mmCIF file of C-alpha atoms in Angstrom:
data_model
loop_
_atom_site.group_PDB
_atom_site.id
_atom_site.type_symbol
_atom_site.label_atom_id
_atom_site.label_comp_id
_atom_site.label_asym_id
_atom_site.label_seq_id
_atom_site.Cartn_x
_atom_site.Cartn_y
_atom_site.Cartn_z
ATOM 1 C CA MET K 809 175.611 124.647 191.110
ATOM 2 C CA TYR K 810 174.684 122.451 188.160
ATOM 3 C CA ILE K 811 171.011 122.192 187.156
ATOM 4 C CA THR K 812 170.113 118.881 185.511
ATOM 5 C CA ARG K 813 168.792 119.218 181.965
ATOM 6 C CA ASN K 814 165.795 117.139 180.949
ATOM 7 C CA ILE K 815 167.347 116.162 177.623
ATOM 8 C CA GLU K 816 170.396 114.446 179.151
ATOM 9 C CA LYS K 817 169.004 110.881 179.126
ATOM 10 C CA ILE K 818 167.805 111.265 175.532
ATOM 11 C CA ILE K 819 171.264 112.331 174.383
ATOM 12 C CA ILE K 820 172.927 109.457 176.229
ATOM 13 C CA GLU K 821 170.505 106.975 174.646
ATOM 14 C CA ASN K 822 171.011 108.361 171.127
ATOM 15 C CA ASN K 823 174.767 108.198 171.636
ATOM 16 C CA LYS K 824 174.413 104.419 171.377
ATOM 17 C CA HIS K 825 172.916 104.647 167.899
ATOM 18 C CA TYR K 826 174.583 107.576 166.101
ATOM 19 C CA PRO K 827 178.253 108.293 165.337
ATOM 20 C CA VAL K 828 177.667 112.031 165.801
ATOM 21 C CA ILE K 829 175.630 113.934 168.383
ATOM 22 C CA MET K 830 175.081 117.618 167.664
ATOM 23 C CA VAL K 831 173.694 120.047 170.244
ATOM 24 C CA CYS K 832 172.881 123.534 169.005
ATOM 25 C CA GLY K 833 171.106 126.472 170.568
ATOM 26 C CA GLN K 834 171.272 130.007 171.802
ATOM 27 C CA ARG K 835 174.595 131.203 173.213
ATOM 28 C CA GLN K 836 175.150 130.577 176.950
ATOM 29 C CA VAL K 837 172.237 128.186 177.441
ATOM 30 C CA GLY K 838 174.608 125.538 178.796
ATOM 31 C CA LYS K 839 175.369 123.259 175.837
ATOM 32 C CA SER K 840 179.018 122.544 176.606
ATOM 33 C CA THR K 841 178.370 122.582 180.372
ATOM 34 C CA MET K 842 175.726 119.884 180.013
ATOM 35 C CA LEU K 843 177.795 117.697 177.688
ATOM 36 C CA ASN K 844 180.869 117.998 179.885
ATOM 37 C CA HIS K 845 178.712 116.998 182.844
ATOM 38 C CA ILE K 846 177.386 113.812 181.213
ATOM 39 C CA LYS K 847 180.355 112.768 179.076
ATOM 40 C CA GLU K 848 182.401 109.657 179.722
ATOM 41 C CA ALA K 849 185.748 110.002 181.481
ATOM 42 C CA ASN K 850 187.688 109.154 178.313
ATOM 43 C CA ARG K 851 185.952 111.719 176.072
ATOM 44 C CA LYS K 852 188.339 114.589 175.377
ATOM 45 C CA TYR K 853 186.983 118.154 175.327
ATOM 46 C CA VAL K 854 188.360 120.695 172.846
ATOM 47 C CA SER K 855 187.059 124.092 171.797
ATOM 48 C CA PHE K 856 187.503 125.808 168.466
ATOM 49 C CA ASP K 857 187.469 129.076 170.377
ATOM 50 C CA ASP K 858 191.122 128.208 170.984
ATOM 51 C CA ARG K 859 193.053 129.743 168.092
ATOM 52 C CA MET K 860 195.840 127.139 168.037
ATOM 53 C CA ILE K 861 193.425 124.210 168.099
ATOM 54 C CA ARG K 862 191.319 125.845 165.398
ATOM 55 C CA LYS K 863 194.408 126.381 163.246
ATOM 56 C CA LEU K 864 195.447 122.748 163.574
ATOM 57 C CA ALA K 865 191.976 121.462 162.695
ATOM 58 C CA THR K 866 191.800 123.745 159.667
ATOM 59 C CA GLU K 867 195.241 123.082 158.243
ATOM 60 C CA ASP K 868 195.711 119.404 159.115
ATOM 61 C CA PRO K 869 192.518 117.648 160.221
ATOM 62 C CA SER K 870 194.228 114.253 160.149
ATOM 63 C CA LEU K 871 196.843 115.425 162.634
ATOM 64 C CA PHE K 872 194.103 117.041 164.706
ATOM 65 C CA PHE K 873 192.338 113.702 165.151
ATOM 66 C CA GLU K 874 195.629 111.922 165.787
ATOM 67 C CA THR K 875 196.225 114.419 168.589
ATOM 68 C CA TYR K 876 192.650 114.408 169.894
ATOM 69 C CA LYS K 877 191.461 110.871 169.343
ATOM 70 C CA PRO K 878 187.737 110.055 169.472
ATOM 71 C CA PRO K 879 185.595 109.881 171.507
ATOM 72 C CA ILE K 880 185.760 113.656 171.474
ATOM 73 C CA LEU K 881 183.603 116.662 172.337
ATOM 74 C CA ILE K 882 184.216 119.631 170.008
ATOM 75 C CA ASP K 883 182.797 122.964 171.138
ATOM 76 C CA GLU K 884 181.929 125.699 168.589
ATOM 77 C CA PHE K 885 182.680 123.283 165.768
ATOM 78 C CA GLN K 886 181.076 125.540 163.139
ATOM 79 C CA LYS K 887 184.214 127.707 163.242
ATOM 80 C CA VAL K 888 185.961 124.928 161.280
ATOM 81 C CA PRO K 889 183.186 123.576 159.038
ATOM 82 C CA SER K 890 185.697 121.586 156.981
ATOM 83 C CA ILE K 891 186.162 119.265 159.983
ATOM 84 C CA LEU K 892 182.844 117.628 159.107
ATOM 85 C CA GLU K 893 184.289 116.048 155.976
ATOM 86 C CA LYS K 894 187.042 114.439 158.032
ATOM 87 C CA ILE K 895 184.495 113.205 160.591
ATOM 88 C CA LYS K 896 182.477 111.690 157.734
ATOM 89 C CA ASP K 897 185.583 109.949 156.389
ATOM 90 C CA ILE K 898 186.406 108.481 159.819
ATOM 91 C CA VAL K 899 182.848 107.256 160.395
ATOM 92 C CA ASP K 900 182.541 105.750 156.908
ATOM 93 C CA LYS K 901 185.913 104.016 157.155
ATOM 94 C CA LEU K 902 184.989 102.396 160.485
ATOM 95 C CA SER K 903 181.597 101.343 159.150
ATOM 96 C CA TYR K 904 183.204 99.841 156.031
ATOM 97 C CA GLU K 905 185.547 97.851 158.283
ATOM 98 C CA GLY K 906 182.584 96.580 160.320
ATOM 99 C CA LYS K 907 183.607 98.510 163.434
ATOM 100 C CA ASP K 908 181.294 100.400 165.768
ATOM 101 C CA ALA K 909 181.424 104.127 165.038
ATOM 102 C CA ASN K 910 178.565 105.145 167.307
ATOM 103 C CA GLY K 911 179.173 107.770 169.975
ATOM 104 C CA LEU K 912 182.543 108.979 168.665
ATOM 105 C CA PHE K 913 181.810 112.649 168.068
ATOM 106 C CA TRP K 914 179.875 115.231 170.104
ATOM 107 C CA LEU K 915 179.560 118.661 168.522
ATOM 108 C CA THR K 916 178.192 121.919 169.910
ATOM 109 C CA GLY K 917 177.680 125.341 168.443
ATOM 110 C CA SER K 918 175.536 128.445 168.742
ATOM 111 C CA GLN K 919 175.279 129.295 165.059
ATOM 112 C CA LYS K 920 172.625 126.852 163.931
ATOM 113 C CA PHE K 921 172.114 128.820 160.714
ATOM 114 C CA LEU K 922 175.623 127.827 159.603
ATOM 115 C CA MET K 923 175.701 124.422 161.254
ATOM 116 C CA MET K 924 172.606 122.920 159.689
ATOM 117 C CA LYS K 925 173.701 123.478 156.093
ATOM 118 C CA ASN K 926 177.107 121.957 156.751
ATOM 119 C CA ILE K 927 175.611 119.042 158.659
ATOM 120 C CA SER K 928 173.042 118.229 155.974
ATOM 121 C CA ASP K 929 175.742 118.343 153.310
ATOM 122 C CA SER K 930 178.254 116.165 155.161
ATOM 123 C CA LEU K 931 176.673 113.967 157.809
ATOM 124 C CA ALA K 932 173.186 113.078 156.609
ATOM 125 C CA GLY K 933 172.069 109.878 158.313
ATOM 126 C CA ARG K 934 175.047 109.849 160.658
ATOM 127 C CA VAL K 935 174.009 112.519 163.176
ATOM 128 C CA ALA K 936 171.358 113.034 165.856
ATOM 129 C CA ILE K 937 170.572 116.729 166.212
ATOM 130 C CA PHE K 938 169.256 118.342 169.399
ATOM 131 C CA GLU K 939 168.442 121.911 170.279
ATOM 132 C CA LEU K 940 168.983 123.249 173.787
ATOM 133 C CA SER K 941 167.195 126.331 175.074
ATOM 134 C CA SER K 942 167.523 128.247 178.315
ATOM 135 C CA LEU K 943 166.214 126.479 181.399
ATOM 136 C CA SER K 944 162.551 125.571 181.478
ATOM 137 C CA LYS K 945 160.414 125.962 184.577
ATOM 138 C CA GLN K 946 160.351 122.171 184.901
ATOM 139 C CA GLU K 947 164.157 122.034 184.926
ATOM 140 C CA ILE K 948 164.429 124.837 187.484
ATOM 141 C CA GLU K 949 161.978 122.908 189.697
ATOM 142 C CA ASN K 950 163.665 119.540 188.962
ATOM 143 C CA ARG K 951 160.583 118.071 187.259
ATOM 144 C CA ASN K 952 160.264 116.272 183.942
ATOM 145 C CA TYR K 953 156.879 115.531 182.387
ATOM 146 C CA GLY K 954 158.187 115.389 178.845
ATOM 147 C CA VAL K 955 156.383 117.085 175.971
ATOM 148 C CA PHE K 956 153.478 119.230 177.154
ATOM 149 C CA ASN K 957 150.377 117.049 176.978
ATOM 150 C CA PRO K 958 147.118 119.021 176.589
ATOM 151 C CA ASN K 959 144.934 116.041 177.471
ATOM 152 C CA ILE K 960 142.935 117.117 180.510
ATOM 153 C CA GLU K 961 143.064 113.684 182.157
ATOM 154 C CA PHE K 962 146.862 113.706 181.939
ATOM 155 C CA LEU K 963 147.050 117.234 183.344
ATOM 156 C CA LYS K 964 144.888 116.261 186.312
ATOM 157 C CA ARG K 965 147.509 113.677 187.323
ATOM 158 C CA MET K 966 150.383 116.177 187.375
ATOM 159 C CA THR K 967 151.763 117.523 190.628
ATOM 160 C CA TYR K 968 152.851 121.134 191.047
ATOM 161 C CA ALA K 969 153.405 123.836 193.640
ATOM 162 C CA HIS K 970 151.126 126.819 193.163
ATOM 163 C CA LYS K 971 152.832 130.143 192.477
ATOM 164 C CA SER K 972 151.230 133.532 192.909
ATOM 165 C CA THR K 973 151.020 136.017 190.045
ATOM 166 C CA GLU K 974 153.878 137.954 191.626
ATOM 167 C CA GLU K 975 156.047 134.826 191.762
ATOM 168 C CA ILE K 976 155.255 133.997 188.138
ATOM 169 C CA TYR K 977 156.378 137.438 186.989
ATOM 170 C CA GLU K 978 159.538 137.063 189.069
ATOM 171 C CA LEU K 979 160.306 133.926 187.054
ATOM 172 C CA ILE K 980 159.505 135.747 183.827
ATOM 173 C CA PHE K 981 161.721 138.715 184.727
ATOM 174 C CA LYS K 982 164.610 136.505 185.793
ATOM 175 C CA GLY K 983 164.501 134.296 182.715
ATOM 176 C CA GLY K 984 165.998 130.865 182.224
ATOM 177 C CA MET K 985 169.687 131.439 181.541
ATOM 178 C CA PRO K 986 171.590 128.806 183.572
ATOM 179 C CA LYS K 987 174.202 131.188 184.963
ATOM 180 C CA ILE K 988 171.547 133.518 186.368
ATOM 181 C CA ASN K 989 169.656 130.630 187.974
ATOM 182 C CA ALA K 990 172.710 128.780 189.312
ATOM 183 C CA SER K 991 174.718 131.694 190.722
ATOM 184 C CA GLU K 992 174.458 135.113 192.345
ATOM 185 C CA ILE K 993 175.611 136.977 189.242
ATOM 186 C CA ASP K 994 174.128 140.432 188.681
ATOM 187 C CA ARG K 995 171.267 140.004 186.195
ATOM 188 C CA ASP K 996 171.676 143.306 184.341
ATOM 189 C CA LYS K 997 175.434 142.878 184.018
ATOM 190 C CA TYR K 998 174.919 139.351 182.735
ATOM 191 C CA TYR K 999 172.479 140.347 179.994
ATOM 192 C CA SER K 1000 174.618 143.331 178.993
ATOM 193 C CA ASP K 1001 177.597 141.016 178.529
ATOM 194 C CA TYR K 1002 175.407 138.459 176.795
ATOM 195 C CA ILE K 1003 174.184 140.926 174.179
ATOM 196 C CA ASN K 1004 177.681 142.245 173.567
ATOM 197 C CA THR K 1005 178.941 138.692 173.138
ATOM 198 C CA TYR K 1006 176.057 137.774 170.841
ATOM 199 C CA LEU K 1007 176.611 140.828 168.662
ATOM 200 C CA GLU K 1008 180.393 140.713 168.625
ATOM 201 C CA ARG K 1009 180.996 136.957 168.305
ATOM 202 C CA ASP K 1010 178.005 135.688 166.371
ATOM 203 C CA ILE K 1011 176.329 138.464 164.459
ATOM 204 C CA LYS K 1012 179.360 140.452 163.339
ATOM 205 C CA ASP K 1013 180.630 137.496 161.345
ATOM 206 C CA LEU K 1014 177.522 137.305 159.185
ATOM 207 C CA SER K 1015 177.437 139.113 155.869
ATOM 208 C CA GLN K 1016 173.732 139.905 156.335
ATOM 209 C CA VAL K 1017 174.538 142.300 159.191
ATOM 210 C CA GLY K 1018 176.345 145.451 158.182
ATOM 211 C CA LYS K 1019 175.890 147.827 161.118
ATOM 212 C CA LEU K 1020 175.708 146.384 164.622
ATOM 213 C CA ASN K 1021 173.984 149.492 165.999
ATOM 214 C CA GLU K 1022 171.109 149.012 163.575
ATOM 215 C CA PHE K 1023 170.903 145.343 164.451
ATOM 216 C CA TYR K 1024 170.735 146.215 168.159
ATOM 217 C CA ASP K 1025 167.888 148.663 167.497
ATOM 218 C CA PHE K 1026 166.154 145.901 165.564
ATOM 219 C CA LEU K 1027 166.657 143.466 168.458
ATOM 220 C CA VAL K 1028 165.096 145.887 170.951
ATOM 221 C CA TYR K 1029 162.204 146.662 168.595
ATOM 222 C CA VAL K 1030 161.221 143.031 168.031
ATOM 223 C CA ALA K 1031 161.637 142.249 171.755
ATOM 224 C CA ALA K 1032 159.024 144.914 172.501
ATOM 225 C CA ARG K 1033 156.704 143.141 170.050
ATOM 226 C CA THR K 1034 157.104 139.590 171.274
ATOM 227 C CA SER K 1035 153.892 137.520 170.874
ATOM 228 C CA GLN K 1036 152.685 139.838 168.099
ATOM 229 C CA GLU K 1037 152.329 139.301 164.357
ATOM 230 C CA LEU K 1038 155.573 139.497 162.428
ATOM 231 C CA LYS K 1039 155.242 142.380 159.954
ATOM 232 C CA TYR K 1040 158.442 142.908 158.022
ATOM 233 C CA ASP K 1041 157.425 146.174 156.379
ATOM 234 C CA GLU K 1042 156.504 147.735 159.711
ATOM 235 C CA ILE K 1043 159.836 146.754 161.272
ATOM 236 C CA SER K 1044 161.664 147.977 158.171
ATOM 237 C CA LYS K 1045 160.006 151.392 158.397
ATOM 238 C CA GLN K 1046 160.724 151.809 162.102
ATOM 239 C CA ILE K 1047 164.363 150.641 162.014
ATOM 240 C CA GLY K 1048 165.282 152.213 158.686
ATOM 241 C CA VAL K 1049 166.542 149.120 156.886
ATOM 242 C CA SER K 1050 165.064 147.264 153.944
ATOM 243 C CA ALA K 1051 162.390 144.584 154.348
ATOM 244 C CA PRO K 1052 164.710 141.891 152.872
ATOM 245 C CA THR K 1053 167.302 142.847 155.505
ATOM 246 C CA VAL K 1054 164.671 142.505 158.237
ATOM 247 C CA LYS K 1055 163.771 139.047 156.912
ATOM 248 C CA SER K 1056 167.401 137.920 156.974
ATOM 249 C CA TRP K 1057 167.833 139.259 160.513
ATOM 250 C CA ILE K 1058 164.681 137.452 161.677
ATOM 251 C CA THR K 1059 166.124 134.271 160.184
ATOM 252 C CA ILE K 1060 169.339 134.819 162.150
ATOM 253 C CA LEU K 1061 167.398 135.203 165.413
ATOM 254 C CA GLU K 1062 165.311 132.113 164.695
ATOM 255 C CA ARG K 1063 168.202 129.874 163.694
ATOM 256 C CA SER K 1064 170.368 130.977 166.598
ATOM 257 C CA GLY K 1065 167.583 129.985 169.003
ATOM 258 C CA VAL K 1066 166.717 133.491 170.213
ATOM 259 C CA ILE K 1067 163.155 133.461 168.867
ATOM 260 C CA PHE K 1068 160.461 130.974 167.905
ATOM 261 C CA ILE K 1069 158.161 131.592 164.939
ATOM 262 C CA LEU K 1070 154.576 130.420 165.478
ATOM 263 C CA HIS K 1071 152.695 129.947 162.229
ATOM 264 C CA PRO K 1072 148.939 130.339 161.796
ATOM 265 C CA TYR K 1073 146.889 127.215 161.252
ATOM 266 C CA HIS K 1074 145.051 127.135 157.951
ATOM 267 C CA SER K 1075 143.780 124.737 155.337
ATOM 268 C CA LYS K 1076 141.922 124.831 152.049
ATOM 269 C CA VAL K 1077 138.673 124.920 154.004
ATOM 270 C CA THR K 1078 138.638 128.711 154.091
ATOM 271 C CA ASP K 1079 140.499 131.672 152.661
ATOM 272 C CA ARG K 1080 139.400 134.020 155.449
ATOM 273 C CA LEU K 1081 142.347 133.214 157.685
ATOM 274 C CA ILE K 1082 145.242 135.476 158.582
ATOM 275 C CA LYS K 1083 148.482 133.895 157.352
ATOM 276 C CA THR K 1084 151.035 136.122 159.103
ATOM 277 C CA PRO K 1085 153.246 134.309 161.657
ATOM 278 C CA LYS K 1086 153.820 135.466 165.227
ATOM 279 C CA LEU K 1087 157.174 135.949 166.913
ATOM 280 C CA TYR K 1088 158.114 134.805 170.427
ATOM 281 C CA PHE K 1089 161.395 135.237 172.274
ATOM 282 C CA MET K 1090 162.614 132.026 173.888
ATOM 283 C CA ASP K 1091 163.909 133.723 177.031
ATOM 284 C CA THR K 1092 161.693 136.240 178.835
ATOM 285 C CA GLY K 1093 164.585 137.514 180.932
ATOM 286 C CA LEU K 1094 166.289 138.695 177.756
ATOM 287 C CA VAL K 1095 163.071 140.398 176.588
ATOM 288 C CA SER K 1096 162.673 142.144 179.946
ATOM 289 C CA TYR K 1097 166.250 143.396 179.794
ATOM 290 C CA LEU K 1098 166.034 144.608 176.194
ATOM 291 C CA CYS K 1099 162.795 146.464 176.951
ATOM 292 C CA ARG K 1100 164.370 148.047 180.051
ATOM 293 C CA TRP K 1101 161.869 146.834 182.616
ATOM 294 C CA PRO K 1102 163.570 147.576 185.978
ATOM 295 C CA ASN K 1103 161.906 144.835 188.046
ATOM 296 C CA ALA K 1104 159.240 142.153 188.003
ATOM 297 C CA LYS K 1105 156.555 144.327 189.621
ATOM 298 C CA THR K 1106 156.706 147.043 186.965
ATOM 299 C CA LEU K 1107 156.685 144.334 184.299
ATOM 300 C CA GLU K 1108 153.584 142.762 185.845
ATOM 301 C CA CYS K 1109 151.784 146.124 185.923
ATOM 302 C CA GLY K 1110 153.140 147.489 182.637
ATOM 303 C CA ASN K 1111 151.765 147.518 179.106
ATOM 304 C CA MET K 1112 153.652 144.319 178.188
ATOM 305 C CA ASP K 1113 152.162 142.205 180.986
ATOM 306 C CA GLY K 1114 149.931 140.146 178.694
ATOM 307 C CA ALA K 1115 152.449 139.836 175.873
ATOM 308 C CA ILE K 1116 155.272 138.730 178.168
ATOM 309 C CA LEU K 1117 153.004 136.206 179.922
ATOM 310 C CA GLU K 1118 151.968 134.734 176.570
ATOM 311 C CA THR K 1119 155.630 134.625 175.522
ATOM 312 C CA TYR K 1120 156.538 132.818 178.734
ATOM 313 C CA ILE K 1121 153.852 130.144 178.330
ATOM 314 C CA VAL K 1122 154.468 129.531 174.631
ATOM 315 C CA SER K 1123 158.236 129.325 175.190
ATOM 316 C CA GLU K 1124 157.753 126.869 178.078
ATOM 317 C CA ILE K 1125 155.662 124.606 175.855
ATOM 318 C CA VAL K 1126 158.229 124.861 173.042
ATOM 319 C CA LYS K 1127 161.010 124.015 175.524
ATOM 320 C CA SER K 1128 159.117 120.879 176.582
ATOM 321 C CA TYR K 1129 159.388 119.677 172.979
ATOM 322 C CA LEU K 1130 163.081 120.565 172.601
ATOM 323 C CA ASN K 1131 163.926 118.969 175.963
ATOM 324 C CA SER K 1132 162.354 115.748 174.707
ATOM 325 C CA GLY K 1133 164.435 115.792 171.538
ATOM 326 C CA LYS K 1134 161.498 116.833 169.356
ATOM 327 C CA GLN K 1135 160.598 119.786 167.160
ATOM 328 C CA ALA K 1136 157.542 121.881 168.025
ATOM 329 C CA ASN K 1137 156.133 121.577 164.525
ATOM 330 C CA ASN K 1138 152.520 120.902 165.551
ATOM 331 C CA LEU K 1139 152.013 124.228 167.338
ATOM 332 C CA TYR K 1140 149.985 126.961 165.648
ATOM 333 C CA TYR K 1141 147.727 129.881 166.404
ATOM 334 C CA TYR K 1142 144.391 130.890 164.864
ATOM 335 C CA ARG K 1143 143.232 134.273 163.601
ATOM 336 C CA ASP K 1144 140.776 135.198 160.869
ATOM 337 C CA ILE K 1145 139.720 138.421 159.175
ATOM 338 C CA ASP K 1146 136.731 138.628 161.535
ATOM 339 C CA LYS K 1147 139.267 139.089 164.371
ATOM 340 C CA LYS K 1148 138.476 135.762 165.976
ATOM 341 C CA GLU K 1149 141.678 134.490 167.554
ATOM 342 C CA ILE K 1150 142.930 131.533 169.578
ATOM 343 C CA ASP K 1151 146.355 131.953 171.165
ATOM 344 C CA LEU K 1152 147.669 128.431 170.609
ATOM 345 C CA LEU K 1153 146.637 125.239 168.863
ATOM 346 C CA ILE K 1154 148.200 121.828 169.376
ATOM 347 C CA VAL K 1155 147.319 119.801 166.283
ATOM 348 C CA THR K 1156 147.594 116.030 165.947
ATOM 349 C CA HIS K 1157 146.778 113.942 162.882
ATOM 350 C CA ASP K 1158 143.076 113.842 163.740
ATOM 351 C CA SER K 1159 142.389 116.426 166.444
ATOM 352 C CA ILE K 1160 142.958 119.988 167.668
ATOM 353 C CA TYR K 1161 143.495 121.209 171.230
ATOM 354 C CA PRO K 1162 142.678 124.940 171.556
ATOM 355 C CA ILE K 1163 144.535 126.943 174.215
ATOM 356 C CA GLU K 1164 143.912 130.471 175.462
ATOM 357 C CA ILE K 1165 146.363 132.363 177.684
ATOM 358 C CA LYS K 1166 144.997 134.804 180.273
ATOM 359 C CA LYS K 1167 146.433 136.745 183.193
ATOM 360 C CA ASN K 1168 143.234 136.757 185.261
ATOM 361 C CA LYS K 1169 142.277 133.942 187.617
ATOM 362 C CA GLU K 1170 138.680 133.954 186.361
ATOM 363 C CA PRO K 1171 138.732 135.153 182.732
ATOM 364 C CA SER K 1172 135.381 136.011 181.175
ATOM 365 C CA ASN K 1173 134.153 133.763 178.363
ATOM 366 C CA PRO K 1174 137.694 132.655 177.349
ATOM 367 C CA ASP K 1175 136.499 129.845 175.064
ATOM 368 C CA LYS K 1176 134.238 132.051 172.954
ATOM 369 C CA ASN K 1177 136.182 131.370 169.744
ATOM 370 C CA PHE K 1178 136.842 127.659 170.142
ATOM 371 C CA SER K 1179 133.825 126.702 168.012
ATOM 372 C CA VAL K 1180 135.419 128.226 164.866
ATOM 373 C CA LEU K 1181 137.681 125.174 164.741
ATOM 374 C CA ASN K 1182 134.807 122.860 163.820
ATOM 375 C CA LYS K 1183 135.200 123.827 160.153
ATOM 376 C CA PHE K 1184 138.539 122.028 159.939
ATOM 377 C CA GLN K 1185 136.881 118.592 160.129
ATOM 378 C CA LEU K 1186 139.143 117.482 162.961
ATOM 379 C CA GLU K 1187 137.971 116.513 166.418
ATOM 380 C CA VAL K 1188 138.107 119.550 168.686
ATOM 381 C CA LYS K 1189 139.314 118.314 172.067
ATOM 382 C CA PRO K 1190 138.480 120.001 175.391
ATOM 383 C CA GLY K 1191 140.244 123.347 175.384
ATOM 384 C CA LEU K 1192 142.554 124.852 177.992
ATOM 385 C CA VAL K 1193 142.709 128.336 179.434
ATOM 386 C CA ILE K 1194 146.164 128.681 180.984
ATOM 387 C CA CYS K 1195 145.894 131.393 183.621
ATOM 388 C CA THR K 1196 146.770 132.333 187.209
ATOM 389 C CA SER K 1197 144.108 130.094 188.785
ATOM 390 C CA GLU K 1198 145.197 127.946 191.720
ATOM 391 C CA ASP K 1199 143.594 124.685 190.586
ATOM 392 C CA ILE K 1200 142.392 122.893 187.493
ATOM 393 C CA MET K 1201 138.763 123.942 187.186
ATOM 394 C CA PRO K 1202 136.133 123.176 184.525
ATOM 395 C CA ILE K 1203 134.436 126.154 182.873
ATOM 396 C CA ASN K 1204 132.180 123.689 181.106
ATOM 397 C CA ARG K 1205 132.535 120.158 179.747
ATOM 398 C CA ASN K 1206 134.705 121.378 176.870
ATOM 399 C CA CYS K 1207 136.993 123.900 178.556
ATOM 400 C CA TYR K 1208 139.174 123.952 181.695
ATOM 401 C CA LEU K 1209 141.151 126.539 183.609
ATOM 402 C CA ILE K 1210 144.780 125.367 183.957
ATOM 403 C CA PRO K 1211 147.217 126.974 186.454
ATOM 404 C CA ILE K 1212 150.402 128.418 184.954
ATOM 405 C CA SER K 1213 152.162 126.742 187.901
ATOM 406 C CA LEU K 1214 151.449 123.375 186.312
ATOM 407 C CA LEU K 1215 153.726 124.032 183.308
#
């Protein structure tokens, strides 16, 4: 069963305006499946996982493109980074001749940390770049409201089916990987194979990773600390590797789409703010597996219940940006040295929307810290408390309870 991705129409539209479309993201989130589903009948699919095809592209790129004429979809293109120079030559030659070069090349790959450098060096101005994550709740439910809009009047117009707390944690435990949601595959077997594939095919090739066993221990450790502050020295001490190594490994996780780094909001208004970022995994099913939670009920009742719920909500909001072809670069959190904290801020050019995340249906005084934002000289919009309530409900004129089911 194929599950429609919300970014499909955006990719098709951009294909009219760019010679190259690049889709990157975490392994097994459905990049090549989606592009094969929406591609034109005459677009040839090739994968650089195939050794013979990879050899041809490396040794004779001209012959490669004579054999596989554009329009073409190249999977795992970062395995032959030199192919980008040939793509640039083809695009520039067609443009010089006054011919339409748009839509000729679709590229996918899971190693964004390698891809982006090569792309920026070779195809600047010629490529539209998109990032695909695991399935969002909206995609699983066949809904598409675009980028999460924190405006309360917009949220009141949205339709949704209420889910109980138990159902929400079932979604969290299952995660968003397409194969798990579209088939009857065994979840534990899937994630075991996924991790082995990720370590063996992606991580092993990177010079920053010497011992895979240590990297696996690191992966489990940071999964257990999802939604918490990212403290390199603490991780270094617990795993037994240097802090610079931890930083390089965090970069690998971020650029391969496994985690999202949420930065604290600050300005020159005050120096009393905490400036340590927070780390969130992009797929809660992967977190649950790495932390060895046996089922959704134990996860719901365990000591990670709040952290995993916060991870789920933040990742869903981030996915709404990615699925609209945008970067989530206006999301922050707030914390100061007086231990006043706000889980999430959505910042526009002239306003701030504060968001708290709570498990309870009727959290006590959840907006108690919202007033600290007044010092930033931006308009503080009505805040949201995303929780397990059944309906949108005002706490007061400046704060509303928002059901998780609405996401």
